[in-house]
Amino acid sequence: MSSFYGVELKSRLLLGTSRYPSPAVLERAVKASGAEVVTVSLRRESGTGRAGQAFWSLIQSMGVRVLPNTAGCHSVKEAVTTAHMARELFDTPWIKLEVIGEADTLQPDVFGLVEAARILSEEGFEVFPYTTEDLVVAERLVEAGCRVLMPWGAPIGSARGLNNVYGLRSMRAHFPEIPLVVDAGLGVPSHAAAAMELGYDAVLLNTAVAEAGDPVEMARAFALGVEAGRAAYLARPMEPRDMAVPSTPVIGKAALGD
């Protein structure tokens, strides 16, 4: 069971809600994934609009917890304003904070991210920052009030998996008490399993499920990958070796003469 800002969750898979072929497919995928938390981007259209209301009603009917995000924000002011709107609309202090700094990779602007995190934390938000695996940035985010860190695995929507395993492993070792979530870049269930084998508390993904040939089956597959990776981590895997070690005992082996 994982815990984020005092909320305990059975599922370690957080799922995004955009880019699905239809609302019905989204609903079935969320159910198949077992996810208890879904991310929702605050659209710039009115929250009372008919399309927005229908989507919000669908999310509410799923019985999941909503993690609004500031997707598409490129400045501190834009991210903070969007967070305020999200809190009012979705009635939650949770916010997935994105401050994008580079258009091609969608890499976070870590300077703006820390500033926005500090402002929002002081205003009572419970911030889930989308960040890099940089330990200095992570320290600044924790100092700013973040009690969860969400380093990327790879650029959003790239499906490249874990680009910097060393960095992610170092972050886990450096912050043993902070819940860590690999967010972005995962493409297949084995990527999620690898993240969980590093000791991460959860993974967050969207595109890999939404754009799969069968989103519902892919959601189910990711749920199994997360479960397998967590079980493997708890089982304490053996360390890699440089030399072969026979799996069959040689003691008692018959000695044959020439």
XYZ file of N, CA, C and O in Angstrom, residues 102-207:
424
model
N 11.010 23.373 -21.965
C 11.594 23.108 -23.290
C 10.551 22.421 -24.152
O 9.975 21.408 -23.766
N 10.299 22.979 -25.330
C 9.158 22.551 -26.141
C 9.317 21.160 -26.746
O 8.352 20.401 -26.840
N 10.515 20.800 -27.186
C 10.696 19.526 -27.885
C 10.664 18.325 -26.941
O 10.100 17.281 -27.258
N 11.273 18.453 -25.785
C 11.329 17.335 -24.839
C 10.291 17.455 -23.728
O 10.096 16.507 -22.965
N 9.642 18.623 -23.628
C 8.717 18.906 -22.524
C 9.414 18.733 -21.170
O 8.800 18.351 -20.183
N 10.718 19.008 -21.149
C 11.475 18.930 -19.910
C 11.011 20.026 -18.961
O 10.747 21.151 -19.370
N 10.912 19.709 -17.668
C 10.477 20.722 -16.710
C 11.454 21.893 -16.614
O 12.662 21.708 -16.720
N 10.897 23.076 -16.412
C 11.693 24.237 -16.031
C 11.877 24.117 -14.528
O 11.001 24.497 -13.739
N 13.000 23.569 -14.103
C 13.167 23.241 -12.687
C 13.236 24.483 -11.803
O 12.876 24.435 -10.623
N 13.682 25.611 -12.348
C 13.748 26.846 -11.565
C 12.332 27.358 -11.289
O 11.980 27.687 -10.159
N 11.528 27.390 -12.351
C 10.139 27.799 -12.180
C 9.349 26.801 -11.352
O 8.453 27.168 -10.583
N 9.683 25.531 -11.490
C 8.988 24.478 -10.749
C 9.159 24.662 -9.246
O 8.190 24.581 -8.486
N 10.388 24.904 -8.813
C 10.651 25.100 -7.380
C 9.919 26.337 -6.870
O 9.312 26.312 -5.787
N 9.943 27.408 -7.640
C 9.266 28.634 -7.223
C 7.762 28.417 -7.103
O 7.135 28.822 -6.108
N 7.177 27.775 -8.106
C 5.735 27.524 -8.076
C 5.368 26.571 -6.944
O 4.337 26.733 -6.280
N 6.206 25.562 -6.707
C 5.947 24.606 -5.630
C 5.932 25.302 -4.278
O 5.103 25.002 -3.407
N 6.852 26.246 -4.086
C 6.916 26.977 -2.816
C 5.651 27.814 -2.612
O 5.053 27.822 -1.531
N 5.247 28.500 -3.665
C 4.045 29.344 -3.574
C 2.820 28.481 -3.243
O 2.038 28.795 -2.332
N 2.648 27.400 -3.969
C 1.460 26.564 -3.785
C 1.471 25.849 -2.440
O 0.429 25.709 -1.794
N 2.630 25.383 -1.999
C 2.712 24.716 -0.698
C 2.338 25.675 0.425
O 1.630 25.298 1.374
N 2.792 26.913 0.323
C 2.456 27.918 1.333
C 0.969 28.244 1.331
O 0.429 28.704 2.350
N 0.308 27.992 0.206
C -1.122 28.263 0.104
C -1.970 27.031 0.406
O -3.177 27.044 0.170
N -1.346 25.983 0.921
C -2.105 24.824 1.359
C -2.278 23.718 0.336
O -2.960 22.726 0.606
N -1.655 23.851 -0.825
C -1.723 22.781 -1.821
C -0.818 21.619 -1.410
O 0.196 21.821 -0.722
N -1.187 20.428 -1.835
C -0.352 19.245 -1.669
C 0.197 18.905 -3.049
O -0.515 18.385 -3.909
N 1.467 19.250 -3.235
C 2.046 19.327 -4.577
C 2.739 18.028 -4.970
O 3.549 17.478 -4.226
N 2.437 17.569 -6.189
C 3.095 16.434 -6.828
C 3.898 17.004 -8.001
O 3.364 17.178 -9.096
N 5.176 17.310 -7.818
C 5.928 17.999 -8.872
C 6.496 17.046 -9.924
O 7.172 16.063 -9.604
N 6.208 17.351 -11.176
C 6.817 16.640 -12.301
C 8.198 17.237 -12.512
O 8.336 18.396 -12.892
N 9.239 16.440 -12.236
C 10.588 16.977 -12.205
C 11.552 16.050 -12.940
O 11.138 15.065 -13.557
N 12.818 16.391 -12.879
C 13.856 15.518 -13.419
C 14.416 14.677 -12.265
O 13.976 14.808 -11.116
N 15.410 13.859 -12.556
C 16.021 13.032 -11.510
C 17.187 13.752 -10.823
O 17.948 13.123 -10.076
N 17.324 15.035 -11.023
C 18.396 15.823 -10.418
C 18.199 15.915 -8.904
O 17.167 16.389 -8.423
N 19.201 15.489 -8.138
C 19.081 15.448 -6.679
C 19.035 16.843 -6.055
O 18.357 17.048 -5.042
N 19.748 17.796 -6.635
C 19.739 19.157 -6.091
C 18.353 19.770 -6.248
O 17.813 20.385 -5.321
N 17.765 19.601 -7.419
C 16.405 20.098 -7.652
C 15.435 19.420 -6.688
O 14.551 20.064 -6.110
N 15.599 18.116 -6.515
C 14.720 17.366 -5.612
C 14.816 17.911 -4.188
O 13.793 18.059 -3.495
N 16.025 18.213 -3.733
C 16.203 18.783 -2.398
C 15.473 20.113 -2.278
O 14.816 20.385 -1.263
N 15.569 20.927 -3.312
C 14.902 22.236 -3.284
C 13.379 22.073 -3.254
O 12.680 22.842 -2.587
N 12.873 21.076 -3.945
C 11.423 20.834 -3.947
C 10.941 20.382 -2.578
O 9.878 20.799 -2.105
N 11.719 19.534 -1.938
C 11.359 19.090 -0.587
C 11.399 20.284 0.377
O 10.496 20.458 1.210
N 12.428 21.121 0.253
C 12.521 22.315 1.086
C 11.346 23.258 0.835
O 10.905 23.979 1.740
N 10.827 23.250 -0.390
C 9.696 24.108 -0.755
C 8.373 23.590 -0.212
O 7.356 24.290 -0.293
N 8.372 22.359 0.313
C 7.149 21.822 0.901
C 6.589 20.585 0.245
O 5.579 20.039 0.705
N 7.223 20.106 -0.819
C 6.725 18.912 -1.507
C 6.996 17.674 -0.654
O 8.109 17.497 -0.148
N 5.995 16.817 -0.519
C 6.139 15.568 0.220
C 6.011 14.359 -0.703
O 5.895 13.226 -0.240
N 6.048 14.625 -1.995
C 6.083 13.608 -3.045
C 6.968 14.155 -4.149
O 6.958 15.364 -4.412
N 7.745 13.297 -4.801
C 8.544 13.702 -5.959
C 8.204 12.796 -7.125
O 8.046 11.582 -6.958
N 8.111 13.386 -8.322
C 7.741 12.613 -9.502
C 8.730 12.852 -10.635
O 8.481 13.641 -11.555
N 9.886 12.175 -10.593
C 10.866 12.330 -11.674
C 10.409 11.637 -12.947
O 9.721 10.616 -12.895
N 10.804 12.190 -14.082
C 10.430 11.561 -15.350
C 11.274 10.322 -15.610
O 12.412 10.216 -15.157
N 10.703 9.372 -16.331
C 11.474 8.240 -16.821
C 12.123 8.602 -18.140
O 13.275 8.267 -18.418
N 11.368 9.321 -18.972
C 11.792 9.794 -20.289
C 10.811 10.902 -20.673
O 9.823 11.128 -19.977
N 11.058 11.618 -21.763
C 10.131 12.667 -22.166
C 8.690 12.172 -22.300
O 8.449 11.029 -22.695
N 7.756 13.029 -21.972
C 6.331 12.707 -22.007
C 5.945 12.136 -23.368
O 6.248 12.710 -24.416
N 5.267 11.000 -23.350
C 4.752 10.404 -24.576
C 5.785 9.744 -25.456
O 5.464 9.301 -26.558
N 7.045 9.630 -24.998
C 8.107 9.089 -25.855
C 8.170 7.569 -25.844
O 8.744 6.961 -26.756
N 7.640 6.931 -24.801
C 7.649 5.464 -24.669
C 9.065 4.886 -24.626
O 9.275 3.734 -24.986
N 10.031 5.667 -24.169
C 11.428 5.226 -24.149
C 11.828 4.540 -22.838
O 12.949 4.064 -22.706
N 10.951 4.520 -21.857
C 11.263 3.814 -20.624
C 12.096 4.640 -19.662
O 11.922 5.850 -19.549
N 13.023 3.985 -18.979
C 13.852 4.651 -17.979
C 15.180 5.054 -18.612
O 16.084 4.236 -18.767
N 15.314 6.315 -18.975
C 16.516 6.787 -19.663
C 17.734 6.876 -18.749
O 18.862 6.776 -19.208
N 17.504 7.074 -17.457
C 18.622 7.262 -16.530
C 18.385 6.421 -15.279
O 17.985 6.938 -14.234
N 18.634 5.142 -15.399
C 18.417 4.232 -14.271
C 19.302 4.612 -13.089
O 18.861 4.576 -11.928
N 20.537 4.995 -13.375
C 21.451 5.399 -12.296
C 20.867 6.572 -11.513
O 20.867 6.585 -10.275
N 20.371 7.578 -12.230
C 19.820 8.748 -11.568
C 18.590 8.412 -10.741
O 18.414 8.918 -9.625
N 17.732 7.571 -11.278
C 16.519 7.181 -10.552
C 16.864 6.353 -9.320
O 16.265 6.520 -8.255
N 17.835 5.461 -9.454
C 18.258 4.656 -8.303
C 18.885 5.556 -7.229
O 18.643 5.378 -6.028
N 19.667 6.537 -7.648
C 20.278 7.461 -6.703
C 19.224 8.267 -5.957
O 19.343 8.518 -4.748
N 18.184 8.673 -6.660
C 17.116 9.432 -6.021
C 16.404 8.584 -4.972
O 16.091 9.056 -3.876
N 16.174 7.319 -5.293
C 15.526 6.435 -4.322
C 16.385 6.290 -3.073
O 15.868 6.331 -1.945
N 17.698 6.144 -3.262
C 18.600 5.994 -2.126
C 18.694 7.287 -1.316
O 18.819 7.257 -0.088
N 18.624 8.416 -1.996
C 18.801 9.716 -1.343
C 17.561 10.134 -0.559
O 17.663 10.884 0.424
N 16.391 9.672 -0.989
C 15.134 10.048 -0.338
C 14.361 8.789 0.081
O 13.296 8.490 -0.466
N 14.881 8.055 1.055
C 14.240 6.795 1.426
C 12.849 6.957 2.024
O 12.042 6.021 1.975
N 12.554 8.129 2.589
C 11.269 8.327 3.259
C 10.254 9.108 2.416
O 9.100 9.243 2.820
N 10.674 9.609 1.266
C 9.778 10.408 0.421
C 9.120 9.508 -0.622
O 9.810 8.772 -1.329
N 7.795 9.530 -0.754
C 7.154 8.767 -1.828
C 7.646 9.255 -3.195
O 7.628 10.453 -3.474
N 8.072 8.316 -4.027
C 8.590 8.644 -5.357
C 7.742 7.960 -6.417
O 7.422 6.771 -6.299
N 7.427 8.700 -7.468
C 6.611 8.195 -8.563
C 7.322 8.470 -9.881
O 7.667 9.622 -10.160
N 7.564 7.447 -10.676
C 8.103 7.685 -12.016
C 6.959 8.168 -12.893
O 5.938 7.486 -13.056
N 7.120 9.344 -13.462
C 6.063 9.990 -14.228
C 6.591 10.329 -15.623
O 7.528 11.097 -15.768
N 5.974 9.750 -16.628
C 6.235 10.084 -18.031
C 7.278 9.189 -18.682
O 8.263 8.788 -18.062
N 7.029 8.885 -19.952
C 8.001 8.188 -20.777
C 7.890 6.679 -20.796
O 8.585 6.026 -21.573
N 7.040 6.099 -19.967
C 6.913 4.646 -19.949
C 6.085 4.192 -21.152
O 5.059 4.793 -21.479
N 6.540 3.114 -21.802
C 5.854 2.677 -23.019
C 5.240 1.306 -22.938
O 4.230 1.039 -23.596
N 5.835 0.414 -22.155
C 5.355 -0.957 -22.038
C 5.411 -1.377 -20.568
O 6.122 -0.768 -19.767
N 4.671 -2.420 -20.199
C 4.626 -2.833 -18.792
C 5.985 -3.148 -18.187
O 6.189 -2.936 -16.986
N 6.931 -3.633 -18.989
C 8.253 -3.935 -18.436
C 8.955 -2.675 -17.946
O 9.763 -2.724 -17.013
N 8.662 -1.519 -18.551
C 9.217 -0.260 -18.062
C 8.690 0.041 -16.659
O 9.434 0.475 -15.778
N 7.407 -0.180 -16.470
C 6.803 0.045 -15.152
C 7.375 -0.919 -14.129
O 7.670 -0.541 -12.989
N 7.532 -2.181 -14.525
C 8.110 -3.173 -13.618
C 9.523 -2.776 -13.212
O 9.911 -2.902 -12.037
N 10.305 -2.266 -14.165
C 11.677 -1.846 -13.868
C 11.696 -0.704 -12.857
O 12.553 -0.660 -11.971
N 10.769 0.232 -12.993
C 10.688 1.338 -12.040
C 10.356 0.829 -10.646
O 10.940 1.257 -9.643
N 9.424 -0.093 -10.569
C 9.034 -0.639 -9.272
C 10.155 -1.470 -8.659
O 10.328 -1.497 -7.438
N 10.939 -2.150 -9.495
C 12.066 -2.937 -8.988
C 13.136 -2.043 -8.365
O 13.935 -2.505 -7.537
N 13.175 -0.766 -8.746
C 14.114 0.183 -8.141
C 13.637 0.653 -6.769
O 14.362 1.367 -6.073
N 12.425 0.269 -6.393
C 11.888 0.679 -5.106
C 10.977 1.879 -5.158
O 10.634 2.455 -4.109
N 10.558 2.282 -6.353
C 9.645 3.420 -6.459
C 8.264 3.029 -5.935
O 7.877 1.865 -5.954
N 7.549 4.025 -5.461
C 6.270 3.764 -4.811
C 5.123 3.610 -5.805
O 4.112 2.978 -5.483
N 5.269 4.183 -6.982
C 4.200 4.113 -7.979
C 4.733 4.599 -9.317
O 5.846 5.127 -9.406
N 3.927 4.432 -10.348
C 4.207 5.008 -11.659
C 2.959 5.740 -12.137
O 1.832 5.382 -11.769
N 3.178 6.758 -12.936
C 2.082 7.516 -13.533
C 2.282 7.517 -15.035
O 3.368 7.844 -15.517
N 1.244 7.145 -15.765
C 1.357 7.098 -17.225
C 0.016 7.392 -17.870
O -1.030 7.334 -17.218
N 0.065 7.728 -19.141
C -1.146 8.049 -19.883
C -1.069 7.521 -21.315
O -1.809 6.629 -21.712
N -0.126 8.075 -22.087
C -0.084 7.810 -23.520
C 0.074 6.330 -23.851
O -0.533 5.831 -24.800
